[in-house]
Coordinates of C-alpha atoms and ligand atoms in Angstrom, one line a residue:
M1438 CA -26.4 -0.2 -2.6
L1439 CA -24.4 2.7 -2.7
E1440 CA -25.9 4.3 -5.6
K1441 CA -24.6 2.3 -8.7
L1442 CA -22.1 3.9 -11.1
D1443 CA -24.0 4.9 -14.1
K1444 CA -25.7 7.0 -11.9
V1445 CA -24.8 10.9 -11.5
F1446 CA -22.2 11.5 -8.8
D1447 CA -23.9 12.7 -5.5
P1448 CA -21.5 13.1 -2.9
E1449 CA -24.0 13.9 -0.1
K1450 CA -26.9 10.9 -1.8
V1451 CA -23.3 8.3 -0.9
I1452 CA -22.6 9.9 2.3
E1453 CA -26.4 9.0 3.7
E1454 CA -26.4 6.1 1.7
F1455 CA -23.0 4.8 4.0
E1456 CA -25.1 6.3 7.2
Y1457 CA -27.6 3.8 6.5
L1458 CA -24.5 1.0 5.1
T1459 CA -23.1 1.1 8.6
K1460 CA -25.9 1.5 11.4
D1461 CA -26.9 -2.0 10.4
A1462 CA -23.7 -3.3 9.9
K1463 CA -24.2 -6.6 11.8
R1464 CA -27.9 -7.4 9.1
I1465 CA -26.1 -5.8 5.7
Q1466 CA -22.7 -8.4 7.2
T1467 CA -25.8 -11.1 6.9
E1468 CA -27.3 -10.4 3.4
T1469 CA -24.5 -10.0 1.9
L1470 CA -22.6 -13.4 3.2
R1471 CA -25.7 -14.9 1.8
R1472 CA -25.8 -13.2 -1.4
I1473 CA -21.7 -14.1 -1.7
L1474 CA -22.9 -18.1 -0.9
K1475 CA -25.5 -17.9 -2.7
E1476 CA -24.4 -16.7 -5.8
N1477 CA -21.8 -19.4 -5.9
G1478 CA -23.0 -22.3 -4.5
E1479 CA -22.3 -24.2 -7.5
A1480 CA -18.7 -23.5 -6.6
E1481 CA -17.3 -26.6 -6.1
Y1482 CA -15.5 -25.2 -3.1
L1483 CA -18.4 -24.3 -1.4
K1484 CA -20.1 -27.5 -2.7
K1485 CA -17.0 -29.3 -0.5
W1486 CA -17.6 -28.4 2.6
G1487 CA -21.3 -29.3 2.8
L1488 CA -23.1 -26.0 3.1
N1489 CA -26.2 -27.6 1.3
G1490 CA -27.7 -24.4 0.9
K1491 CA -26.9 -22.6 4.5
T1492 CA -26.0 -18.8 4.6
D1493 CA -26.2 -17.7 8.0
P1494 CA -22.6 -17.1 9.4
E1495 CA -22.7 -20.1 12.2
S1496 CA -22.8 -22.3 9.4
Y1497 CA -20.7 -20.4 7.1
S1498 CA -17.6 -20.6 9.6
C1499 CA -18.8 -24.3 11.2
C1500 CA -18.6 -25.2 7.5
V1501 CA -16.1 -23.7 5.8
P1502 CA -12.3 -23.5 7.4
L1503 CA -10.5 -20.5 7.4
V1504 CA -7.9 -20.4 4.4
T1505 CA -4.0 -18.9 3.9
H1506 CA -3.4 -18.1 0.3
K1507 CA -0.9 -21.2 -0.3
D1508 CA -4.4 -23.7 0.2
L1509 CA -5.9 -21.7 -2.9
E1510 CA -2.8 -21.1 -5.1
P1511 CA -3.4 -25.3 -6.0
L1512 CA -7.2 -24.2 -6.4
I1513 CA -6.1 -20.7 -8.0
Q1514 CA -3.5 -22.0 -10.6
Q1515 CA -5.8 -24.2 -12.2
I1516 CA -8.3 -21.2 -12.7
A1517 CA -5.4 -19.2 -14.7
D1518 CA -4.6 -22.6 -16.0
G1519 CA -8.4 -22.7 -17.9
A1520 CA -10.0 -25.3 -15.5
P1521 CA -14.2 -25.2 -17.1
N1522 CA -15.5 -26.6 -14.1
P1523 CA -17.1 -23.8 -11.7
I1524 CA -14.3 -24.2 -9.1
L1525 CA -14.1 -21.1 -6.6
T1526 CA -17.4 -19.1 -8.4
S1527 CA -19.8 -20.0 -10.2
K1528 CA -19.3 -17.6 -12.7
P1529 CA -16.2 -18.1 -14.8
I1530 CA -13.4 -16.1 -13.5
T1531 CA -11.7 -14.0 -16.7
T1532 CA -9.3 -12.2 -14.9
I1533 CA -6.5 -12.8 -12.3
T1534 CA -4.4 -10.0 -10.1
L1535 CA -0.8 -10.4 -9.2
S1536 CA 0.1 -8.7 -6.0
S1537 CA 2.5 -7.0 -5.4
G1538 CA 4.3 -9.2 -3.6
T1539 CA 6.8 -6.9 -2.2
T1540 CA 5.9 -7.2 1.3
Q1541 CA 7.3 -11.3 0.9
G1542 CA 8.9 -12.0 -1.3
K1543 CA 6.8 -14.0 -3.8
R1544 CA 3.9 -13.2 -6.0
K1545 CA 0.5 -14.2 -5.2
F1546 CA -2.2 -15.1 -7.8
V1547 CA -6.1 -13.8 -7.0
P1548 CA -9.3 -14.1 -8.6
F1549 CA -11.0 -10.4 -9.7
N1550 CA -13.5 -10.8 -10.9
D1551 CA -16.5 -7.2 -12.3
E1552 CA -18.1 -7.0 -8.5
L1553 CA -14.1 -6.1 -7.3
T1554 CA -14.1 -3.2 -9.5
E1555 CA -17.5 -1.7 -8.2
T1556 CA -16.2 -2.0 -5.0
T1557 CA -13.4 -0.4 -5.2
M1558 CA -14.9 2.4 -6.9
Q1559 CA -17.7 2.7 -4.6
I1560 CA -14.6 2.5 -1.7
Y1561 CA -13.0 5.8 -3.8
R1562 CA -16.6 7.5 -3.5
T1563 CA -17.3 7.0 -0.1
S1564 CA -13.2 8.5 1.5
F1565 CA -14.5 11.3 -1.9
A1566 CA -18.4 12.0 -0.4
F1567 CA -16.4 12.9 2.8
R1568 CA -12.7 14.3 2.0
N1569 CA -15.1 16.8 -0.5
R1570 CA -17.3 18.3 3.0
E1571 CA -13.9 19.4 4.5
Y1572 CA -11.6 20.1 1.5
P1573 CA -14.0 20.8 -1.6
I1574 CA -12.9 21.2 -4.6
G1575 CA -13.6 23.0 -8.3
N1576 CA -13.0 21.5 -11.5
G1577 CA -9.6 20.0 -11.9
K1578 CA -7.1 17.9 -12.5
A1579 CA -5.3 15.3 -10.2
L1580 CA -1.1 14.8 -10.9
S1581 CA -1.7 10.9 -10.2
F1582 CA 1.3 9.3 -10.4
I1583 CA -0.3 6.1 -11.5
Y1584 CA 0.8 3.3 -13.8
G1585 CA -0.4 -0.1 -15.8
S1586 CA 2.2 -3.1 -15.7
K1587 CA 1.6 -5.3 -18.4
Q1588 CA -0.9 -8.1 -17.8
F1589 CA -0.4 -11.0 -19.9
K1590 CA -2.3 -15.0 -20.6
T1591 CA -2.1 -17.4 -17.8
K1592 CA -2.5 -21.0 -20.1
G1593 CA -6.1 -20.8 -20.1
G1594 CA -6.3 -17.3 -21.7
L1595 CA -7.3 -16.0 -18.9
L1596 CA -6.1 -12.1 -18.7
A1597 CA -3.4 -10.7 -15.6
G1598 CA -2.2 -8.4 -14.2
T1599 CA -1.8 -5.8 -10.8
A1600 CA -5.0 -5.6 -9.0
T1601 CA -4.3 -1.2 -10.1
T1602 CA -4.0 -2.3 -13.5
N1603 CA -7.0 -4.0 -14.1
V1604 CA -8.5 -1.2 -12.6
Y1605 CA -6.9 2.0 -14.0
R1606 CA -7.7 -0.3 -17.1
S1607 CA -11.6 -0.3 -16.4
E1608 CA -14.5 2.4 -17.7
Q1609 CA -15.9 2.6 -14.4
F1610 CA -12.5 4.1 -13.2
K1611 CA -12.6 7.1 -15.3
K1612 CA -16.0 8.1 -15.1
T1613 CA -14.8 8.0 -11.7
M1614 CA -12.4 10.1 -11.5
K1615 CA -14.1 12.3 -13.3
D1616 CA -16.3 12.6 -10.9
M1617 CA -15.4 13.2 -8.5
Q1618 CA -13.2 15.9 -11.2
T1619 CA -10.0 14.3 -11.2
P1620 CA -9.2 13.3 -13.9
C1621 CA -5.2 12.1 -14.6
C1622 CA -3.4 14.8 -16.4
S1623 CA -1.5 12.7 -17.8
P1624 CA -2.3 11.5 -21.1
D1625 CA -2.8 7.3 -21.2
E1626 CA 0.0 6.4 -23.3
V1627 CA 1.9 7.6 -20.3
I1628 CA 0.2 5.7 -17.1
F1629 CA -0.1 2.3 -19.5
G1630 CA 3.1 3.0 -21.0
P1631 CA 6.0 -0.6 -21.1
D1632 CA 8.6 1.9 -18.9
F1633 CA 7.5 3.0 -15.8
Q1634 CA 10.7 5.6 -15.9
Q1635 CA 9.7 7.5 -19.5
S1636 CA 5.8 7.3 -17.7
L1637 CA 7.3 8.9 -14.7
Y1638 CA 8.9 11.2 -16.5
C1639 CA 6.2 12.1 -18.3
H1640 CA 3.5 12.4 -15.4
L1641 CA 6.0 15.6 -13.8
L1642 CA 6.2 16.7 -17.4
S1643 CA 2.3 16.9 -17.4
G1644 CA 1.9 18.1 -14.0
L1645 CA 4.2 21.1 -14.6
I1646 CA 1.9 21.5 -18.5
F1647 CA -1.5 21.5 -16.9
H1648 CA -0.2 23.0 -13.1
N1649 CA -2.1 25.6 -12.4
E1650 CA -4.8 23.2 -12.6
I1651 CA -3.7 20.2 -10.7
Q1652 CA -5.3 20.4 -7.9
V1653 CA -4.9 17.1 -5.8
I1654 CA -1.3 14.5 -6.5
S1655 CA -1.9 11.3 -5.9
S1656 CA -0.7 8.0 -6.0
T1657 CA -2.2 4.1 -4.6
F1658 CA 0.7 4.6 -2.2
A1659 CA 2.7 7.5 -0.6
H1660 CA 5.9 6.1 -1.3
S1661 CA 5.1 6.9 -5.4
I1662 CA 5.4 10.6 -4.4
V1663 CA 7.6 10.9 -2.5
H1664 CA 10.3 9.0 -5.2
S1665 CA 8.5 10.9 -7.9
F1666 CA 9.9 14.8 -6.0
R1667 CA 13.0 12.7 -5.8
T1668 CA 13.1 11.6 -9.1
F1669 CA 12.3 15.5 -10.5
E1670 CA 14.8 16.9 -7.5
L1671 CA 17.1 15.0 -10.5
V1672 CA 15.8 15.5 -13.9
W1673 CA 13.7 19.3 -13.3
E1674 CA 16.0 21.1 -15.5
E1675 CA 16.0 19.1 -17.8
L1676 CA 11.9 19.2 -17.9
C1677 CA 12.3 23.1 -17.7
S1678 CA 14.3 22.5 -20.8
D1679 CA 11.4 20.2 -22.5
I1680 CA 8.7 23.6 -21.5
K1681 CA 11.1 25.9 -23.1
T1682 CA 11.3 24.3 -26.0
G1683 CA 8.6 22.7 -26.7
S1684 CA 10.1 19.3 -27.5
L1685 CA 10.8 16.7 -25.8
S1686 CA 13.8 15.0 -23.9
T1687 CA 15.4 12.1 -25.8
R1688 CA 15.6 10.4 -22.8
I1689 CA 11.7 9.0 -23.8
T1690 CA 12.0 6.9 -26.9
V1691 CA 8.8 5.3 -26.7
P1692 CA 6.5 6.2 -30.3
T1693 CA 3.3 6.3 -28.4
I1694 CA 5.0 7.9 -25.4
R1695 CA 6.4 10.8 -27.6
T1696 CA 3.3 11.2 -29.8
A1697 CA 1.1 11.4 -26.4
M1698 CA 3.1 14.0 -25.0
A1699 CA 3.4 16.2 -28.5
K1700 CA -0.3 17.2 -28.1
I1701 CA 0.2 18.7 -24.8
L1702 CA 3.7 20.5 -24.8
K1703 CA 4.2 23.4 -26.9
P1704 CA 7.4 25.9 -26.0
N1705 CA 6.7 27.9 -23.3
P1706 CA 9.6 29.8 -21.8
E1707 CA 7.8 32.1 -19.8
L1708 CA 6.8 29.0 -17.4
A1709 CA 9.8 27.2 -18.3
D1710 CA 12.0 30.3 -16.3
K1711 CA 9.7 30.9 -13.6
I1712 CA 9.9 27.2 -12.5
H1713 CA 13.5 27.2 -12.9
E1714 CA 13.4 30.6 -10.9
K1715 CA 11.5 29.1 -7.7
C1716 CA 13.2 26.0 -7.9
L1717 CA 16.9 27.9 -7.2
R1718 CA 15.4 29.5 -4.1
L1719 CA 13.8 26.8 -2.8
S1720 CA 15.8 25.7 0.3
N1721 CA 17.1 21.8 -0.2
W1722 CA 13.1 21.5 -1.6
Y1723 CA 11.7 22.8 1.4
G1724 CA 7.8 23.1 -0.2
L1725 CA 8.5 21.8 -3.4
I1726 CA 4.9 20.9 -4.1
E1727 CA 2.9 24.2 -2.9
E1728 CA 5.2 25.9 -4.4
L1729 CA 4.9 23.9 -8.8
F1730 CA 1.7 23.5 -8.2
P1731 CA 0.2 26.9 -6.9
N1732 CA -4.2 25.0 -6.5
V1733 CA -3.2 21.6 -5.3
K1734 CA -5.5 21.1 -2.1
Y1735 CA -4.2 17.9 -0.9
I1736 CA -1.5 14.9 -1.3
Y1737 CA -3.2 11.4 -1.1
G1738 CA -2.9 8.2 -0.5
I1739 CA -2.3 5.2 1.2
M1740 CA 0.5 6.5 3.8
T1741 CA 0.2 4.6 6.7
G1742 CA 1.5 1.4 7.5
S1743 CA 5.2 0.8 5.3
M1744 CA 4.5 3.7 4.3
E1745 CA 4.8 5.9 7.1
P1746 CA 8.4 6.0 7.4
Y1747 CA 8.1 7.9 3.9
L1748 CA 5.6 10.8 5.7
K1749 CA 8.7 13.2 6.7
K1750 CA 9.4 14.0 3.3
L1751 CA 6.2 14.6 2.4
R1752 CA 6.0 16.6 4.6
H1753 CA 8.7 17.8 3.4
Y1754 CA 8.2 18.9 0.2
A1755 CA 4.8 19.4 0.7
G1756 CA 5.0 22.8 2.6
G1757 CA 2.3 23.1 4.1
I1758 CA -0.4 20.8 1.9
P1759 CA -2.7 18.6 3.6
L1760 CA -1.6 15.3 3.5
L1761 CA -4.7 12.8 3.4
S1762 CA -4.2 9.3 3.7
A1763 CA -6.5 6.8 1.4
D1764 CA -8.5 3.8 1.7
Y1765 CA -7.4 0.5 3.0
G1766 CA -6.8 -2.5 1.0
S1767 CA -5.4 -5.2 -1.2
S1768 CA -5.3 -6.9 -4.0
E1769 CA -7.7 -9.5 -2.2
G1770 CA -10.9 -6.0 -2.1
W1771 CA -11.0 -3.3 -0.6
I1772 CA -11.6 -3.3 3.3
G1773 CA -12.2 0.2 4.7
A1774 CA -12.7 3.4 3.7
N1775 CA -11.1 6.5 5.3
V1776 CA -14.2 8.5 6.8
N1777 CA -12.2 10.8 8.6
P1778 CA -9.7 12.8 6.1
T1779 CA -8.9 15.7 9.0
R1780 CA -6.6 13.7 10.8
P1781 CA -3.8 13.3 11.1
P1782 CA -1.9 10.3 8.2
E1783 CA -0.8 8.5 11.7
M1784 CA -4.2 8.5 13.0
A1785 CA -5.5 7.5 10.1
T1786 CA -8.5 5.3 10.3
F1787 CA -10.5 2.6 8.0
A1788 CA -14.2 2.1 8.0
V1789 CA -15.3 -0.8 6.8
L1790 CA -18.1 -1.2 4.4
P1791 CA -20.1 -3.8 5.2
H1792 CA -21.6 -4.3 2.3
I1793 CA -18.3 -5.7 0.4
G1794 CA -17.6 -8.5 1.9
Y1795 CA -18.3 -10.5 4.7
F1796 CA -15.4 -9.8 7.5
E1797 CA -14.4 -11.7 9.8
F1798 CA -11.7 -11.1 12.8
I1799 CA -9.0 -13.3 14.4
P1800 CA -8.3 -11.7 18.4
L1801 CA -4.0 -11.5 17.9
R1802 CA -4.4 -11.2 21.7
E1803 CA -2.9 -14.5 23.3
I1804 CA -5.0 -16.5 25.9
G1805 CA -4.1 -19.7 28.0
V1806 CA -0.9 -21.1 30.1
A1807 CA 2.3 -18.3 30.0
S1808 CA 5.2 -20.3 31.2
Q1809 CA 8.3 -18.7 31.6
E1810 CA 10.1 -19.8 28.7
H1811 CA 7.0 -20.5 25.9
S1812 CA 3.8 -18.1 26.3
V1813 CA 1.5 -20.7 24.8
C1814 CA -0.5 -19.4 22.4
N1815 CA -4.5 -20.6 21.3
E1816 CA -5.7 -18.7 18.0
R1817 CA -8.9 -17.8 19.4
R1818 CA -12.0 -17.7 17.4
P1819 CA -12.9 -15.4 14.7
V1820 CA -15.8 -12.8 16.0
G1821 CA -18.1 -11.1 13.4
L1822 CA -17.4 -7.4 12.2
T1823 CA -19.7 -6.1 14.9
D1824 CA -17.7 -8.3 17.8
V1825 CA -15.2 -6.9 17.7
E1826 CA -13.8 -4.6 20.6
V1827 CA -12.4 -1.2 21.0
G1828 CA -8.5 -1.2 21.7
E1829 CA -7.8 -4.6 20.6
E1830 CA -6.1 -6.3 17.6
Y1831 CA -6.9 -8.7 14.9
E1832 CA -6.0 -10.3 11.7
V1833 CA -8.3 -10.0 8.7
V1834 CA -9.8 -12.4 7.4
V1835 CA -12.3 -12.1 3.9
T1836 CA -14.8 -13.8 2.0
N1837 CA -15.4 -11.6 -0.9
F1838 CA -17.3 -12.0 -4.1
A1839 CA -14.2 -13.3 -6.5
G1840 CA -13.9 -16.7 -4.7
L1841 CA -12.1 -16.3 -1.7
Y1842 CA -13.1 -17.8 1.5
R1843 CA -12.9 -16.7 4.5
Y1844 CA -9.5 -16.2 3.8
R1845 CA -6.4 -14.4 5.6
L1846 CA -5.1 -11.8 5.0
G1847 CA -2.0 -11.6 7.0
D1848 CA -2.7 -8.0 8.1
V1849 CA -2.8 -6.9 11.7
V1850 CA -5.5 -3.8 12.2
K1851 CA -6.2 -2.8 15.9
V1852 CA -9.9 -0.9 16.5
A1853 CA -9.9 2.2 16.6
G1854 CA -13.7 2.4 17.6
F1855 CA -16.7 2.5 15.5
H1856 CA -18.5 4.6 13.1
N1857 CA -22.1 3.6 13.7
A1858 CA -22.0 0.0 13.9
T1859 CA -19.3 -1.3 11.5
P1860 CA -15.2 -1.0 13.5
E1861 CA -13.1 2.3 12.1
L1862 CA -10.0 0.4 11.7
Q1863 CA -6.6 1.6 12.2
F1864 CA -3.5 -0.7 10.2
V1865 CA -0.5 -2.1 12.5
C1866 CA 1.6 -4.1 10.3
R1867 CA 1.7 -7.2 8.5
R1868 CA 1.6 -10.4 11.0
N1869 CA 4.7 -12.4 11.3
L1870 CA 7.1 -10.7 9.1
M1871 CA 10.0 -10.9 11.2
P1872 CA 10.9 -14.9 12.1
T1873 CA 12.1 -15.8 15.0
I1874 CA 15.3 -16.1 16.7
N1875 CA 14.8 -17.2 19.9
I1876 CA 11.6 -15.5 21.6
D1877 CA 11.2 -12.6 20.4
K1878 CA 8.3 -11.4 18.4
N1879 CA 9.3 -8.4 17.2
T1880 CA 7.2 -6.9 14.2
E1881 CA 7.2 -5.0 11.3
K1882 CA 6.2 -2.3 13.0
D1883 CA 8.9 -2.6 16.1
L1884 CA 11.4 -2.0 13.1
Q1885 CA 9.8 1.6 12.3
L1886 CA 9.6 2.5 15.4
S1887 CA 13.5 1.2 16.4
V1888 CA 14.5 2.7 12.7
E1889 CA 12.1 6.0 13.5
A1890 CA 14.3 6.5 17.1
A1891 CA 17.4 6.0 15.5
A1892 CA 17.4 8.2 13.1
K1893 CA 17.3 10.8 14.9
L1894 CA 20.4 10.9 15.9
L1895 CA 21.2 11.7 11.6
A1896 CA 19.0 14.7 12.1
D1897 CA 21.4 16.6 13.3
E1898 CA 24.0 16.0 10.0
K1899 CA 20.7 17.2 8.4
L1900 CA 21.2 13.4 7.3
E1901 CA 18.1 10.8 6.8
V1902 CA 17.0 7.6 5.5
V1903 CA 16.7 7.3 3.0
D1904 CA 14.5 3.4 2.8
F1905 CA 15.6 1.0 5.0
T1906 CA 15.3 -3.1 4.8
S1907 CA 16.2 -5.9 7.2
Q1908 CA 17.4 -9.7 8.2
V1909 CA 17.0 -12.1 10.3
D1910 CA 20.7 -14.1 10.5
L1911 CA 20.4 -17.7 11.4
S1912 CA 23.9 -18.6 9.6
S1913 CA 26.0 -18.5 13.1
E1914 CA 25.8 -19.4 16.7
P1915 CA 23.4 -17.1 18.1
G1916 CA 21.6 -15.3 15.5
H1917 CA 20.7 -11.1 15.0
Y1918 CA 19.5 -9.3 13.4
M1919 CA 21.0 -6.9 10.3
I1920 CA 19.4 -3.1 9.6
Y1921 CA 19.8 -2.0 6.4
W1922 CA 20.2 1.3 5.6
E1923 CA 19.9 4.5 2.8
V1924 CA 21.3 7.7 4.0
S1925 CA 21.2 10.8 2.1
G1926 CA 24.4 11.5 2.4
E1927 CA 27.7 10.9 4.6
A1928 CA 27.6 10.3 8.4
S1929 CA 29.7 10.6 10.7
E1930 CA 31.6 7.0 12.5
E1931 CA 30.4 7.8 16.0
T1932 CA 26.4 8.6 14.9
L1933 CA 26.5 5.4 12.5
K1934 CA 27.8 4.0 15.5
K1935 CA 25.3 5.4 18.0
C1936 CA 22.4 4.7 15.4
C1937 CA 23.4 0.8 15.7
N1938 CA 23.0 0.6 19.4
C1939 CA 20.2 3.1 19.0
L1940 CA 18.9 0.0 16.8
D1941 CA 19.4 -2.5 18.9
S1942 CA 17.9 -0.5 22.3
A1943 CA 14.9 0.3 20.6
F1944 CA 13.0 -2.4 20.8
V1945 CA 10.2 -2.7 23.3
D1946 CA 9.7 -6.5 22.7
A1947 CA 10.5 -8.3 26.1
G1948 CA 11.6 -11.4 24.4
Y1949 CA 13.9 -9.8 22.4
V1950 CA 15.3 -7.4 25.4
S1951 CA 15.5 -10.9 27.4
S1952 CA 17.3 -13.1 24.7
R1953 CA 19.7 -9.9 23.9
K1954 CA 20.9 -9.6 27.2
I1955 CA 21.8 -12.9 27.9
H1956 CA 23.3 -14.0 23.9
A1957 CA 21.0 -15.6 22.8
I1958 CA 20.6 -13.1 20.5
G1959 CA 23.6 -12.6 19.3
P1960 CA 24.3 -7.8 18.7
L1961 CA 22.4 -5.4 16.5
E1962 CA 24.3 -5.8 12.4
L1963 CA 23.7 -2.2 11.2
R1964 CA 24.9 -2.5 7.4
V1965 CA 25.0 1.2 5.7
L1966 CA 23.8 0.5 1.5
K1967 CA 25.4 2.3 -1.3
R1968 CA 23.0 5.4 -2.0
G1969 CA 21.0 4.0 -5.3
T1970 CA 20.7 0.7 -3.6
F1971 CA 16.7 1.0 -2.8
Q1972 CA 16.3 2.2 -6.0
K1973 CA 17.3 -1.4 -7.5
I1974 CA 14.9 -3.5 -5.3
L1975 CA 12.7 -1.4 -7.3
D1976 CA 14.2 -2.4 -10.5
H1977 CA 13.8 -5.9 -9.2
Y1978 CA 10.3 -6.0 -8.2
V1979 CA 9.1 -3.7 -11.7
G1980 CA 11.3 -6.4 -14.2
L1981 CA 9.1 -9.1 -12.8
G1982 CA 6.3 -7.1 -13.7
S1983 CA 5.3 -5.7 -10.4
T1984 CA 4.6 -2.0 -10.5
L1985 CA 5.5 0.6 -8.8
N1986 CA 1.6 1.8 -7.5
Q1987 CA 1.8 -1.8 -5.2
F1988 CA 5.2 -1.6 -4.4
K1989 CA 6.7 -1.5 -1.0
T1990 CA 9.9 -2.3 0.3
P1991 CA 10.0 -4.9 2.0
R1992 CA 10.5 -4.4 5.0
C1993 CA 13.0 -7.6 6.4
V1994 CA 14.0 -10.2 3.4
G1995 CA 13.3 -14.2 4.1
P1996 CA 16.2 -16.4 3.1
V1997 CA 14.7 -17.3 -0.3
N1998 CA 14.6 -14.0 -2.3
H1999 CA 18.0 -14.3 -3.0
T2000 CA 17.8 -11.6 -5.2
V2001 CA 17.6 -9.6 -2.9
L2002 CA 19.0 -10.6 -0.9
Q2003 CA 22.2 -10.4 -3.0
I2004 CA 21.5 -6.5 -3.6
L2005 CA 21.7 -5.9 -0.8
C2006 CA 24.9 -7.8 0.1
N2007 CA 27.0 -6.3 -3.1
N2008 CA 25.5 -3.1 -1.9
V2009 CA 27.6 -2.4 1.1
V2010 CA 29.5 -0.3 2.6
K2011 CA 30.0 -0.4 5.6
S2012 CA 29.4 -2.1 8.9
Y2013 CA 28.4 -1.5 12.8
I2014 CA 27.8 -3.6 15.3
S2015 CA 25.7 -3.1 18.7
T2016 CA 27.6 -2.4 22.2
A2017 CA 24.1 -1.8 23.3
F2018 CA 23.6 -5.3 25.6
D2019 CA 27.8 -6.0 26.4
Ligands
AMP2504 P1 -0.9 -5.5 -2.5 O1 -2.0 -6.8 -2.8 O2 -0.1 -6.5 -2.8 O3 -0.9 -4.4 -3.1 O4 -0.7 -5.2 -0.9 C1 -2.0 -5.1 -0.1 C2 -1.2 -4.7 1.9 O5 -1.2 -3.3 1.5 C3 -2.2 -5.2 2.9 O6 -2.6 -6.6 2.5 C4 -2.2 -4.3 3.7 O7 -1.0 -5.3 3.6 C5 -1.2 -3.0 2.7 N1 -2.2 -1.7 2.8 C6 -3.0 -1.5 1.8 N2 -3.5 -0.7 2.6 C7 -2.8 -0.2 3.6 C8 -3.4 0.5 4.7 N3 -4.3 1.4 3.9 N4 -2.7 1.2 5.1 C9 -1.9 -0.5 5.0 N5 -1.4 -0.7 4.8 C10 -2.2 -1.1 3.6

């Protein structure tokens, strides 16, 4: 086991133990499965599948079926409603995690327990140990854009909140951040404040107050860092004025936040003038972060997958500060740590920790007969952690200590290599995010690449895509893709027309291209949105109780996501139809 939290934190020791565990990954996986099944032998769910005390991987995969969240939903609901019997775990579940629901539009309930907090800390500490070898930090603070969303009680009296909230509220989190010499510079009242706009403003203010001590700028997902500095562009003069006078802006109305900030905010006209001067000197805010925080060593957060589109902007703000991509996990539990911190974020991989769960992988390379019209896809049997092949793509299947057994996470990963005997995974995309119109199989990644290609055309006009999403419109025949863009300024008609054609022709999926050629899929539509539309979408999700920490712009909005569709439709200012396949 990795060292326990109550011991003194020694990064080299953490690495040593990680090496030991990953060298013996196969045995550790078998042992982890044995522990999970033994600990939960009394759970009705496991009893139902007739394991009869068997804990070996073969019996497990023979007896227990693969499931999705939908299959488990009624059971998790019973737990949330306070059922007294052991349903998924032997020990009662006392906390429920709410997934962000931002990828697919629906929030999910997931069981949570202390084991998951513990594994989260192990992931944090492992990647920190490797990071610290390359980018050592001294004693200091972190400007962490983190938020504790509201927690509430379920019908059965269980505490429910987002995974990040459950973690940030834990004592272990504080201890780990202290061990890593990066305690958060903002007061707790800011992190756990009831209004995220006010918290965000105070995070920025706290960062500026402690600017010399800030060693790391971080958030769970990189979107939040970009969003914070976009906000900085709007409120910087107000922040300077607060620092100059030592009195907090009237926009902060939450009494607990005001009291907490009053303790750290003192008049400092010199600092205010310095910040003011720096901001005026910057060209289009390039290098803002390194200007404001002279001792920052790196910027840290998840930058892969749906976060990649924000990297360009983040690099712009960062100037020369390195960007380090964080680990891979979900509300259902963590999976892997980034142990190669020097790789550029686009190349980040995640070494699976073999003792934090039992992992299986469904190979996604198709087998079976591929005919002209239909490619017959027979899903293949999952393989074990150490049996995956380099270069292959898989869907991740998780068995954890909190009652998920052979649970399909819905993420697609690619095996980039191995660290000892454990695979290093590259995140590819969510599975089945884009619905099919004809025989097309576009993925979230294809969409991202197409947007990237078309956005290059905006660069000539010094404009950028602030954010994007898509919709598949089947209301008329043939169906077609609609891509929504928020652009940083007014682009010319000519350029937007070109962007629209480029979006359409940049999709490389053979099914899409051939369907477009024979007009079985209609011309792609580019819809340009009013500035601020994605802020409205974010506000909508936060209003539903989601947290900014875990926010991911939904890349394809489904037909049942009425509110988001409504926001999009109400804010379209221009629309273009592709002529790429005319
Ligand atoms: P949630 O539990 O709703 O906050 O979202 C978890 C999901 O975020 C995962 O299933 C992935 O799809 C995505 N995710 C988590 N970590 C990463 C990562 N390092 N790179 C890309 N996507 C990630």
